[in-house]
Amino acid sequence: MEKISLPGKVAVVTGGARGIGKAFVQRLLEKGAKLPSHFQVVILDILKDEGEASLKDLQEKFGRDNVYFYYCDVTNGKLFEDLLKSINKDIGKLDIMVNNAGVCNEDDWEQTIHINLIGVIRGTKQATELMRRDKGGNGGVILNMSSIAGLEPFKGIETYCATKHGLVGFTKTMALNSEDADWGIRYHCMCPVGVDTALVHKLKQITGQEYFDHAVEKTGGLLSIEGLTEEFLKMILYSDNRCLAIVKPTGVQYLEMEKKTN
Ligand SMILES: NC(=O)C1=CN([C@@H]2O[C@H](COP(=O)(O)OP(=O)(O)OC[C@H]3O[C@@H](n4cnc5c(N)ncnc54)[C@H](O)[C@@H]3O)[C@@H](O)[C@H]2O)C=CC1
Ligand SMILES: CCCCCC(=O)/C=C/[C@H]1C=CC(=O)[C@@H]1CCCCCCC(=O)O
């Protein structure tokens, strides 16, 4: 049974202008389009051209009022928090928050931490404030994009691994907080293996062909973006709070995060 019904709901996807985030936006809208009433998705990204192009394409397919794009750098704390507050106020609610924006740049490792870890923590905390039932919100779902690199080390991408490991611990703890205080919010963490895009193949430049091939084999092969997107939708619709998904082409392993201890 669905844990959230999409009619009338509002979702925000960071880093939704291209790649995995764009595929998530499209899949949510496809699902929403079959519903009798509106389902709205807001894309937040720093890529103005890609964002505007995605907006035009998705508005043509799914309707002008069902998809929005706003420039947002998740490292600009005030801009990001203010945007989430105004989406909640102007559209009327925020039900699904997908913290997907992420980079892998060891040359600028501090920026990688700002985007992948601080940006996701900020997005999660602000969305939590707006959703918490005990604070007048309607509850909701928050999904944070980690990676298999959040559970295992990968040569050459140490800061990326640190940020993705950090997200696993952070999301697990938020899930416990929610359960303990009855916020009505589900917290999920996705840990996919490499997704078969041009981007992941760039890892070869960092790790070398041999290690890259070894890493891909060790993690069960590269995943298609469509396969990942189907698992994403299932998590949003059906998962329990505290659910972490390791997504591989061979299947999905759902790990329940730690049980409540007291
Ligand atoms: N591609 C892969 O194999 C895997 C990717 N992931 C994670 O999935 C997420 C999406 O990755 P991809 O689609 O592959 O990468 P991508 O580079 O195609 O997309 C990332 C998006 O985040 C946006 N972004 C970057 N910095 C931003 C900022 N400061 N503020 C707002 N938006 C920003 C980019 O503009 C871009 O649209 C990332 O968190 C990544 O770590 C996880 C596992 C595997
Ligand atoms: C077997 C691979 C396991 C790691 C999978 C992963 O999490 C991949 C992440 C990619 C998502 C966003 C990125 O930026 C990652 C790709 C890294 C490409 C490196 C780019 C280097 C450069 O631009 O110079």
Short mmCIF file of C-alpha atoms and ligand atoms in Angstrom, two decimals:
data_model
loop_
_atom_site.label_atom_id
_atom_site.label_comp_id
_atom_site.label_asym_id
_atom_site.label_seq_id
_atom_site.Cartn_x
_atom_site.Cartn_y
_atom_site.Cartn_z
CA MET A 1 0.00 0.00 0.00
CA GLU A 2 1.26 3.50 -0.81
CA LYS A 3 2.58 5.40 2.24
CA ILE A 4 2.02 8.75 0.51
CA SER A 5 -0.62 9.52 -2.09
CA LEU A 6 0.72 11.92 -4.69
CA PRO A 7 -2.40 13.95 -5.64
CA GLY A 8 -2.02 17.52 -4.41
CA LYS A 9 1.50 16.94 -3.15
CA VAL A 10 4.59 19.13 -3.72
CA ALA A 11 8.11 17.75 -4.22
CA VAL A 12 11.46 19.57 -4.36
CA VAL A 13 14.49 17.99 -6.07
CA THR A 14 17.92 19.61 -5.69
CA GLY A 15 20.30 19.07 -8.61
CA GLY A 16 17.23 18.29 -10.72
CA ALA A 17 18.37 20.06 -13.89
CA ARG A 18 20.25 17.06 -15.30
CA GLY A 19 21.41 13.51 -14.66
CA ILE A 20 19.85 11.41 -11.93
CA GLY A 21 17.95 14.36 -10.42
CA LYS A 22 16.29 15.16 -13.75
CA ALA A 23 15.29 11.50 -14.17
CA PHE A 24 13.75 11.55 -10.66
CA VAL A 25 11.78 14.72 -11.49
CA GLN A 26 10.50 13.19 -14.73
CA ARG A 27 9.48 9.92 -13.02
CA LEU A 28 7.59 11.76 -10.27
CA LEU A 29 5.78 13.84 -12.90
CA GLU A 30 4.94 10.74 -14.99
CA LYS A 31 3.42 9.11 -11.93
CA GLY A 32 1.67 12.36 -10.97
CA ALA A 33 0.26 12.85 -14.48
CA LYS A 34 -1.90 9.73 -14.09
CA LEU A 35 -3.59 11.27 -11.06
CA PRO A 36 -6.84 13.21 -11.08
CA SER A 37 -5.38 16.26 -9.29
CA HIS A 38 -2.16 18.25 -9.40
CA PHE A 39 1.21 16.93 -8.37
CA GLN A 40 3.89 19.59 -8.48
CA VAL A 41 7.67 19.31 -8.66
CA VAL A 42 10.18 22.11 -8.06
CA ILE A 43 13.70 21.79 -9.49
CA LEU A 44 16.50 23.62 -7.66
CA ASP A 45 19.87 23.82 -9.40
CA ILE A 46 22.79 26.09 -10.25
CA LEU A 47 22.64 25.23 -13.96
CA LYS A 48 20.44 27.98 -15.39
CA ASP A 49 20.53 26.83 -19.03
CA GLU A 50 19.94 23.13 -18.28
CA GLY A 51 17.31 24.06 -15.68
CA GLU A 52 15.38 26.29 -18.10
CA ALA A 53 15.63 23.67 -20.87
CA SER A 54 14.40 20.90 -18.55
CA LEU A 55 11.59 23.17 -17.34
CA LYS A 56 10.40 23.88 -20.90
CA ASP A 57 10.52 20.22 -21.87
CA LEU A 58 8.74 19.02 -18.70
CA GLN A 59 6.11 21.79 -18.79
CA GLU A 60 5.23 20.78 -22.36
CA LYS A 61 4.81 17.16 -21.28
CA PHE A 62 3.22 17.60 -17.86
CA GLY A 63 1.62 21.06 -17.80
CA ARG A 64 2.82 24.58 -16.99
CA ASP A 65 1.59 24.62 -13.41
CA ASN A 66 3.07 21.27 -12.43
CA VAL A 67 6.77 21.97 -12.68
CA TYR A 68 8.97 24.88 -11.62
CA PHE A 69 12.67 25.70 -11.79
CA TYR A 70 14.53 28.06 -9.48
CA TYR A 71 18.22 28.88 -9.46
CA CYS A 72 19.56 27.71 -6.13
CA ASP A 73 23.08 27.04 -4.92
CA VAL A 74 22.71 24.69 -1.96
CA THR A 75 25.91 26.13 -0.47
CA ASN A 76 24.18 29.51 -0.15
CA GLY A 77 22.45 28.73 3.14
CA LYS A 78 20.15 31.73 3.29
CA LEU A 79 19.05 31.48 -0.36
CA PHE A 80 18.36 27.74 -0.01
CA GLU A 81 16.44 28.04 3.28
CA ASP A 82 14.45 31.08 2.07
CA LEU A 83 13.51 29.28 -1.15
CA LEU A 84 12.20 26.24 0.73
CA LYS A 85 10.20 28.54 3.03
CA SER A 86 8.71 30.45 0.09
CA ILE A 87 7.85 27.25 -1.81
CA ASN A 88 6.05 26.04 1.32
CA LYS A 89 4.24 29.40 1.66
CA ASP A 90 3.49 30.20 -1.99
CA ILE A 91 2.62 26.73 -3.31
CA GLY A 92 1.10 25.96 0.06
CA LYS A 93 3.13 22.97 1.20
CA LEU A 94 6.20 20.83 0.94
CA ASP A 95 5.66 17.07 1.10
CA ILE A 96 8.68 15.42 -0.55
CA MET A 97 12.25 16.71 -0.31
CA VAL A 98 14.93 15.03 -2.44
CA ASN A 99 18.46 16.14 -1.56
CA ASN A 100 20.18 14.89 -4.70
CA ALA A 101 22.69 17.64 -5.65
CA GLY A 102 26.20 16.30 -5.34
CA VAL A 103 29.69 16.59 -6.81
CA CYS A 104 32.93 14.62 -6.71
CA ASN A 105 35.81 17.05 -6.82
CA GLU A 106 38.87 16.10 -4.79
CA ASP A 107 40.76 19.18 -6.09
CA ASP A 108 38.23 21.33 -4.24
CA TRP A 109 37.38 18.97 -1.41
CA GLU A 110 35.98 21.71 0.84
CA GLN A 111 33.41 22.58 -1.81
CA THR A 112 32.55 18.87 -2.11
CA ILE A 113 31.81 18.88 1.65
CA HIS A 114 29.78 22.10 1.34
CA ILE A 115 27.59 20.68 -1.41
CA ASN A 116 27.32 16.98 -0.55
CA LEU A 117 27.17 17.14 3.22
CA ILE A 118 26.36 20.65 4.48
CA GLY A 119 23.90 21.25 1.61
CA VAL A 120 22.05 18.01 2.32
CA ILE A 121 22.01 18.59 6.09
CA ARG A 122 20.65 22.10 5.51
CA GLY A 123 17.99 20.90 3.06
CA THR A 124 16.97 18.13 5.44
CA LYS A 125 16.81 20.37 8.51
CA GLN A 126 14.83 23.13 6.77
CA ALA A 127 12.39 20.69 5.15
CA THR A 128 12.00 18.98 8.53
CA GLU A 129 11.04 22.30 10.15
CA LEU A 130 8.37 22.86 7.50
CA MET A 131 7.01 19.28 7.60
CA ARG A 132 6.99 18.45 11.32
CA ARG A 133 3.48 17.62 12.48
CA ASP A 134 4.18 18.92 15.98
CA LYS A 135 5.04 22.30 14.38
CA GLY A 136 1.88 22.51 12.28
CA GLY A 137 3.21 20.72 9.17
CA ASN A 138 1.72 17.73 7.38
CA GLY A 139 4.60 15.28 7.69
CA GLY A 140 6.35 14.07 4.55
CA VAL A 141 9.25 12.19 3.02
CA ILE A 142 12.92 13.25 2.86
CA LEU A 143 15.25 11.24 0.61
CA ASN A 144 19.01 11.86 0.66
CA MET A 145 21.26 10.66 -2.15
CA SER A 146 24.25 8.86 -0.77
CA SER A 147 26.12 6.21 -2.79
CA ILE A 148 27.73 2.83 -2.44
CA ALA A 149 30.68 5.12 -1.64
CA GLY A 150 28.75 5.93 1.56
CA LEU A 151 29.26 2.37 2.72
CA GLU A 152 32.59 1.34 1.19
CA PRO A 153 35.85 3.09 0.36
CA PHE A 154 36.85 3.87 -3.24
CA LYS A 155 40.40 4.71 -4.17
CA GLY A 156 41.02 8.33 -5.14
CA ILE A 157 37.69 9.84 -4.02
CA GLU A 158 38.25 10.09 -0.25
CA THR A 159 36.32 13.31 0.41
CA TYR A 160 33.39 12.13 -1.73
CA CYS A 161 33.36 8.90 0.30
CA ALA A 162 33.49 10.87 3.57
CA THR A 163 30.50 13.02 2.57
CA LYS A 164 28.45 10.02 1.44
CA HIS A 165 29.33 8.06 4.63
CA GLY A 166 28.29 11.19 6.56
CA LEU A 167 24.89 11.22 4.89
CA VAL A 168 24.21 7.64 5.95
CA GLY A 169 24.85 8.47 9.63
CA PHE A 170 22.97 11.77 9.41
CA THR A 171 19.89 10.31 7.72
CA LYS A 172 19.77 7.33 10.11
CA THR A 173 19.79 9.70 13.07
CA MET A 174 17.11 11.99 11.63
CA ALA A 175 14.94 8.89 11.11
CA LEU A 176 15.34 7.97 14.77
CA ASN A 177 14.56 11.55 15.84
CA SER A 178 11.39 11.52 13.75
CA GLU A 179 10.20 8.22 15.13
CA ASP A 180 10.96 9.20 18.68
CA ALA A 181 9.11 12.53 18.54
CA ASP A 182 6.37 11.48 16.09
CA TRP A 183 7.15 14.11 13.44
CA GLY A 184 5.31 12.16 10.72
CA ILE A 185 8.35 12.35 8.44
CA ARG A 186 10.00 9.34 6.75
CA TYR A 187 13.74 9.60 6.11
CA HIS A 188 15.41 7.51 3.41
CA CYS A 189 18.91 7.15 2.09
CA MET A 190 19.75 5.75 -1.35
CA CYS A 191 23.13 4.10 -1.87
CA PRO A 192 23.35 3.21 -5.58
CA VAL A 193 26.38 1.69 -7.21
CA GLY A 194 27.78 3.58 -10.19
CA VAL A 195 25.11 4.71 -12.63
CA ASP A 196 25.89 4.25 -16.28
CA THR A 197 26.35 7.90 -17.28
CA ALA A 198 29.26 9.82 -18.79
CA LEU A 199 29.95 11.19 -15.33
CA VAL A 200 30.72 7.93 -13.62
CA HIS A 201 33.04 6.97 -16.45
CA LYS A 202 35.06 10.09 -15.58
CA LEU A 203 36.01 8.26 -12.40
CA LYS A 204 38.34 6.23 -14.60
CA GLN A 205 40.45 9.37 -14.98
CA ILE A 206 40.93 9.45 -11.22
CA THR A 207 41.23 5.78 -10.40
CA GLY A 208 42.66 4.35 -13.63
CA GLN A 209 40.92 1.80 -15.86
CA GLU A 210 42.01 -1.27 -13.89
CA TYR A 211 40.76 -0.09 -10.48
CA PHE A 212 37.56 1.32 -12.03
CA ASP A 213 36.80 -2.05 -13.65
CA HIS A 214 37.59 -3.79 -10.35
CA ALA A 215 35.30 -1.38 -8.42
CA VAL A 216 32.46 -1.85 -10.91
CA GLU A 217 32.83 -5.64 -10.72
CA LYS A 218 33.05 -5.57 -6.90
CA THR A 219 29.84 -3.54 -6.65
CA GLY A 220 27.88 -5.73 -9.07
CA GLY A 221 28.10 -3.72 -12.32
CA LEU A 222 26.80 -0.35 -13.46
CA LEU A 223 23.17 0.50 -12.94
CA SER A 224 20.87 1.97 -15.57
CA ILE A 225 19.34 5.34 -14.77
CA GLU A 226 15.89 3.82 -15.43
CA GLY A 227 16.52 1.02 -12.91
CA LEU A 228 17.61 3.53 -10.28
CA THR A 229 14.61 5.74 -10.97
CA GLU A 230 12.13 2.90 -10.46
CA GLU A 231 13.70 2.13 -7.07
CA PHE A 232 13.57 5.82 -6.19
CA LEU A 233 9.82 5.93 -6.86
CA LYS A 234 9.27 2.77 -4.80
CA MET A 235 11.12 4.31 -1.84
CA ILE A 236 9.09 7.50 -2.00
CA LEU A 237 5.80 5.63 -2.25
CA TYR A 238 6.19 2.48 -0.21
CA SER A 239 9.18 2.48 2.17
CA ASP A 240 9.00 2.57 5.94
CA ASN A 241 10.83 5.24 7.89
CA ARG A 242 14.48 4.28 8.54
CA CYS A 243 14.91 2.55 5.19
CA LEU A 244 18.27 2.62 3.43
CA ALA A 245 18.49 1.08 -0.05
CA ILE A 246 21.62 -0.32 -1.66
CA VAL A 247 20.73 -0.33 -5.35
CA LYS A 248 22.58 -2.61 -7.76
CA PRO A 249 21.69 -3.90 -11.24
CA THR A 250 21.24 -7.31 -9.67
CA GLY A 251 18.63 -6.07 -7.20
CA VAL A 252 17.98 -3.91 -4.18
CA GLN A 253 18.95 -4.61 -0.61
CA TYR A 254 16.79 -2.73 1.88
CA LEU A 255 18.50 -2.20 5.19
CA GLU A 256 16.44 -1.05 8.07
CA MET A 257 18.32 1.63 9.95
CA GLU A 258 18.92 1.11 13.68
CA LYS A 259 15.93 0.31 15.85
CA LYS A 260 14.78 2.73 18.48
CA THR A 261 16.85 2.03 21.57
CA ASN A 262 14.71 3.61 24.27
N1 LIG B 1 26.36 8.94 -11.17
C1 LIG B 1 26.58 7.96 -10.31
O1 LIG B 1 27.14 6.91 -10.65
C2 LIG B 1 26.12 8.07 -8.89
C3 LIG B 1 25.68 9.27 -8.39
N2 LIG B 1 25.30 9.36 -7.07
C4 LIG B 1 24.81 10.62 -6.52
O2 LIG B 1 23.66 11.03 -7.23
C5 LIG B 1 23.55 12.45 -7.24
C6 LIG B 1 23.36 12.95 -8.66
O3 LIG B 1 24.51 12.61 -9.42
P1 LIG B 1 24.56 12.65 -11.03
O4 LIG B 1 23.23 12.88 -11.59
O5 LIG B 1 25.34 11.46 -11.45
O6 LIG B 1 25.50 13.91 -11.24
P2 LIG B 1 25.29 15.24 -12.16
O7 LIG B 1 26.55 16.00 -12.05
O8 LIG B 1 24.80 14.86 -13.51
O9 LIG B 1 24.12 15.99 -11.41
C7 LIG B 1 24.34 16.69 -10.22
C8 LIG B 1 23.44 17.90 -10.21
O10 LIG B 1 23.69 18.62 -8.99
C9 LIG B 1 23.77 19.99 -9.33
N3 LIG B 1 24.58 20.72 -8.37
C10 LIG B 1 25.92 20.65 -8.18
N4 LIG B 1 26.30 21.54 -7.28
C11 LIG B 1 25.19 22.20 -6.86
C12 LIG B 1 24.94 23.24 -5.94
N5 LIG B 1 25.93 23.83 -5.27
N6 LIG B 1 23.67 23.66 -5.75
C13 LIG B 1 22.67 23.10 -6.45
N7 LIG B 1 22.83 22.13 -7.35
C14 LIG B 1 24.08 21.68 -7.55
C15 LIG B 1 24.44 19.99 -10.70
O11 LIG B 1 24.30 21.24 -11.34
C16 LIG B 1 23.73 18.86 -11.37
O12 LIG B 1 22.54 19.25 -11.99
C17 LIG B 1 24.82 12.97 -6.56
O13 LIG B 1 24.56 13.26 -5.21
C18 LIG B 1 25.78 11.78 -6.68
O14 LIG B 1 26.75 11.81 -5.68
C19 LIG B 1 25.31 8.29 -6.24
C20 LIG B 1 25.75 7.07 -6.71
C21 LIG B 1 26.17 6.86 -8.06
C1 LIG B 2 32.03 2.12 -8.94
C2 LIG B 2 31.74 3.55 -8.66
C3 LIG B 2 31.25 3.81 -7.27
C4 LIG B 2 31.01 5.28 -6.98
C5 LIG B 2 29.72 5.71 -7.55
C6 LIG B 2 29.42 7.14 -7.33
O1 LIG B 2 28.94 7.51 -6.28
C7 LIG B 2 29.62 8.00 -8.46
C8 LIG B 2 29.46 9.29 -8.35
C9 LIG B 2 29.39 10.26 -9.46
C10 LIG B 2 28.28 11.17 -9.18
C11 LIG B 2 28.63 12.47 -9.24
C12 LIG B 2 29.96 12.54 -9.52
O2 LIG B 2 30.55 13.60 -9.72
C13 LIG B 2 30.56 11.17 -9.52
C14 LIG B 2 31.38 10.90 -10.72
C15 LIG B 2 32.77 11.36 -10.51
C16 LIG B 2 33.38 11.85 -11.76
C17 LIG B 2 34.68 12.47 -11.51
C18 LIG B 2 34.75 13.79 -12.20
C19 LIG B 2 36.12 14.29 -12.25
C20 LIG B 2 36.22 15.54 -13.02
O3 LIG B 2 35.19 16.17 -13.33
O4 LIG B 2 37.32 15.91 -13.33
#
